[in-house]
Amino acid sequence: MRSVFACLFIAAALLSAGCTGEEEPFTGGQAATEFRSETSGYDDRVEFRFVPNSDEPGTYSAIYTLERDVSWGGTTTETRENVRYEDISRASPPIEIVVPREAPPWAA
């Protein structure tokens, strides 16, 4: 049985399209926050963590898509928009997205 995989598309979507600083108008001189991503896989879940390269706590809004390639056929997709994360900094808990692994329907 192949394991269920959560595609790393989530990282690209979160880092390129969804992470923004406080909801303030963009000013040309304001730099975007950079994030370091980490992925951990376990028997029952996959965890994606995004740590900002900033010591100053901030609020971020994320848009991401989870795409699962399942061994019993096809893919499933779930999109979440405007997910809000508060008090995120290098020293505080990171943005964390946990995706449970799914067993085939006949294994239940």
PDB file of C-alpha atoms in Angstrom:
ATOM      1  CA  MET A   1       0.000   0.000   0.000  1.00  0.00           C
ATOM      2  CA  ARG A   2       1.392   3.354  -1.006  1.00  0.00           C
ATOM      3  CA  SER A   3       1.248   6.096   1.572  1.00  0.00           C
ATOM      4  CA  VAL A   4      -0.853   9.149   1.000  1.00  0.00           C
ATOM      5  CA  PHE A   5       1.250  12.114  -0.011  1.00  0.00           C
ATOM      6  CA  ALA A   6       0.462  15.763   0.578  1.00  0.00           C
ATOM      7  CA  CYS A   7       2.134  17.619  -2.261  1.00  0.00           C
ATOM      8  CA  LEU A   8       4.611  20.361  -1.516  1.00  0.00           C
ATOM      9  CA  PHE A   9       2.439  22.618  -3.616  1.00  0.00           C
ATOM     10  CA  ILE A  10       1.244  23.881  -0.240  1.00  0.00           C
ATOM     11  CA  ALA A  11       4.666  25.405   0.414  1.00  0.00           C
ATOM     12  CA  ALA A  12       4.739  27.240  -2.875  1.00  0.00           C
ATOM     13  CA  ALA A  13       1.202  28.529  -2.455  1.00  0.00           C
ATOM     14  CA  LEU A  14       1.775  29.693   1.098  1.00  0.00           C
ATOM     15  CA  LEU A  15       5.096  31.370   0.483  1.00  0.00           C
ATOM     16  CA  SER A  16       4.412  32.948  -2.895  1.00  0.00           C
ATOM     17  CA  ALA A  17       0.761  33.933  -2.762  1.00  0.00           C
ATOM     18  CA  GLY A  18      -0.559  33.979   0.747  1.00  0.00           C
ATOM     19  CA  CYS A  19       1.831  35.269   3.365  1.00  0.00           C
ATOM     20  CA  THR A  20       1.596  38.967   3.873  1.00  0.00           C
ATOM     21  CA  GLY A  21       2.357  41.184   6.809  1.00  0.00           C
ATOM     22  CA  GLU A  22      -0.241  43.131   8.803  1.00  0.00           C
ATOM     23  CA  GLU A  23      -3.169  44.193   6.691  1.00  0.00           C
ATOM     24  CA  GLU A  24      -1.715  47.547   5.720  1.00  0.00           C
ATOM     25  CA  PRO A  25      -1.485  49.108   2.296  1.00  0.00           C
ATOM     26  CA  PHE A  26       1.658  48.073   0.440  1.00  0.00           C
ATOM     27  CA  THR A  27       4.299  50.747   0.284  1.00  0.00           C
ATOM     28  CA  GLY A  28       7.058  50.393  -2.270  1.00  0.00           C
ATOM     29  CA  GLY A  29       9.816  50.397   0.384  1.00  0.00           C
ATOM     30  CA  GLN A  30       8.264  47.721   2.598  1.00  0.00           C
ATOM     31  CA  ALA A  31      10.062  44.383   2.318  1.00  0.00           C
ATOM     32  CA  ALA A  32       8.154  41.105   2.313  1.00  0.00           C
ATOM     33  CA  THR A  33       8.849  38.658   5.133  1.00  0.00           C
ATOM     34  CA  GLU A  34      10.813  35.573   4.130  1.00  0.00           C
ATOM     35  CA  PHE A  35       9.930  32.157   5.555  1.00  0.00           C
ATOM     36  CA  ARG A  36      11.875  28.938   6.139  1.00  0.00           C
ATOM     37  CA  SER A  37       9.804  25.825   5.529  1.00  0.00           C
ATOM     38  CA  GLU A  38      10.062  22.465   7.290  1.00  0.00           C
ATOM     39  CA  THR A  39       8.208  19.252   6.504  1.00  0.00           C
ATOM     40  CA  SER A  40       7.907  16.188   8.743  1.00  0.00           C
ATOM     41  CA  GLY A  41       6.168  12.932   7.845  1.00  0.00           C
ATOM     42  CA  TYR A  42       4.700  10.494  10.355  1.00  0.00           C
ATOM     43  CA  ASP A  43       2.593   7.340  10.031  1.00  0.00           C
ATOM     44  CA  ASP A  44      -0.634   9.239  10.733  1.00  0.00           C
ATOM     45  CA  ARG A  45       0.100  12.773   9.450  1.00  0.00           C
ATOM     46  CA  VAL A  46       2.340  15.170   7.528  1.00  0.00           C
ATOM     47  CA  GLU A  47       3.274  18.464   9.184  1.00  0.00           C
ATOM     48  CA  PHE A  48       4.263  21.623   7.315  1.00  0.00           C
ATOM     49  CA  ARG A  49       5.854  24.419   9.351  1.00  0.00           C
ATOM     50  CA  PHE A  50       6.718  27.914   8.143  1.00  0.00           C
ATOM     51  CA  VAL A  51       9.030  30.055  10.282  1.00  0.00           C
ATOM     52  CA  PRO A  52       9.418  33.764   9.448  1.00  0.00           C
ATOM     53  CA  ASN A  53      12.866  35.305   9.270  1.00  0.00           C
ATOM     54  CA  SER A  54      11.841  37.964  11.783  1.00  0.00           C
ATOM     55  CA  ASP A  55      12.121  38.399  15.535  1.00  0.00           C
ATOM     56  CA  GLU A  56       9.187  40.829  15.567  1.00  0.00           C
ATOM     57  CA  PRO A  57       5.836  39.034  16.139  1.00  0.00           C
ATOM     58  CA  GLY A  58       3.438  39.565  13.262  1.00  0.00           C
ATOM     59  CA  THR A  59       0.058  38.569  11.921  1.00  0.00           C
ATOM     60  CA  TYR A  60      -0.052  36.734   8.594  1.00  0.00           C
ATOM     61  CA  SER A  61      -2.838  35.676   6.272  1.00  0.00           C
ATOM     62  CA  ALA A  62      -2.327  32.534   4.204  1.00  0.00           C
ATOM     63  CA  ILE A  63      -3.921  30.994   1.147  1.00  0.00           C
ATOM     64  CA  TYR A  64      -2.993  27.385   0.505  1.00  0.00           C
ATOM     65  CA  THR A  65      -4.065  24.321  -1.411  1.00  0.00           C
ATOM     66  CA  LEU A  66      -3.641  20.746  -0.184  1.00  0.00           C
ATOM     67  CA  GLU A  67      -3.413  18.206  -2.956  1.00  0.00           C
ATOM     68  CA  ARG A  68      -3.321  14.514  -2.063  1.00  0.00           C
ATOM     69  CA  ASP A  69      -2.235  11.805  -4.457  1.00  0.00           C
ATOM     70  CA  VAL A  70      -3.933   8.683  -3.180  1.00  0.00           C
ATOM     71  CA  SER A  71      -2.751   5.213  -4.142  1.00  0.00           C
ATOM     72  CA  TRP A  72      -6.282   3.914  -4.683  1.00  0.00           C
ATOM     73  CA  GLY A  73      -6.842   6.400  -7.500  1.00  0.00           C
ATOM     74  CA  GLY A  74      -7.077  10.091  -8.183  1.00  0.00           C
ATOM     75  CA  THR A  75      -6.288  13.143  -6.152  1.00  0.00           C
ATOM     76  CA  THR A  76      -8.187  15.191  -3.626  1.00  0.00           C
ATOM     77  CA  THR A  77      -7.825  18.946  -3.371  1.00  0.00           C
ATOM     78  CA  GLU A  78      -8.751  21.344  -0.589  1.00  0.00           C
ATOM     79  CA  THR A  79      -8.175  25.106  -0.746  1.00  0.00           C
ATOM     80  CA  ARG A  80      -8.262  27.422   2.244  1.00  0.00           C
ATOM     81  CA  GLU A  81      -8.246  31.180   1.899  1.00  0.00           C
ATOM     82  CA  ASN A  82      -7.443  33.975   4.328  1.00  0.00           C
ATOM     83  CA  VAL A  83      -6.367  31.701   7.183  1.00  0.00           C
ATOM     84  CA  ARG A  84      -5.082  34.060   9.870  1.00  0.00           C
ATOM     85  CA  TYR A  85      -2.042  33.352  12.054  1.00  0.00           C
ATOM     86  CA  GLU A  86      -1.216  35.771  14.881  1.00  0.00           C
ATOM     87  CA  ASP A  87       1.925  36.456  16.968  1.00  0.00           C
ATOM     88  CA  ILE A  88       4.194  34.557  14.575  1.00  0.00           C
ATOM     89  CA  SER A  89       7.954  35.162  14.800  1.00  0.00           C
ATOM     90  CA  ARG A  90      11.195  33.207  14.704  1.00  0.00           C
ATOM     91  CA  ALA A  91      11.005  32.623  18.490  1.00  0.00           C
ATOM     92  CA  SER A  92       7.268  31.880  18.750  1.00  0.00           C
ATOM     93  CA  PRO A  93       5.383  28.852  17.422  1.00  0.00           C
ATOM     94  CA  PRO A  94       5.536  28.722  13.605  1.00  0.00           C
ATOM     95  CA  ILE A  95       2.679  28.623  11.148  1.00  0.00           C
ATOM     96  CA  GLU A  96       1.805  24.943  11.215  1.00  0.00           C
ATOM     97  CA  ILE A  97      -0.446  22.976   8.889  1.00  0.00           C
ATOM     98  CA  VAL A  98      -1.130  19.343   9.836  1.00  0.00           C
ATOM     99  CA  VAL A  99      -2.510  16.993   7.194  1.00  0.00           C
ATOM    100  CA  PRO A 100      -3.818  13.629   8.455  1.00  0.00           C
ATOM    101  CA  ARG A 101      -2.973  10.617   6.314  1.00  0.00           C
ATOM    102  CA  GLU A 102      -5.960   8.705   4.996  1.00  0.00           C
ATOM    103  CA  ALA A 103      -6.349   4.962   4.705  1.00  0.00           C
ATOM    104  CA  PRO A 104      -8.001   3.447   1.632  1.00  0.00           C
ATOM    105  CA  PRO A 105     -11.792   3.111   1.957  1.00  0.00           C
ATOM    106  CA  TRP A 106     -11.578  -0.695   2.057  1.00  0.00           C
ATOM    107  CA  ALA A 107      -9.155  -0.613   5.060  1.00  0.00           C
ATOM    108  CA  ALA A 108     -11.701   0.978   7.394  1.00  0.00           C
TER     109      ALA A 108
END
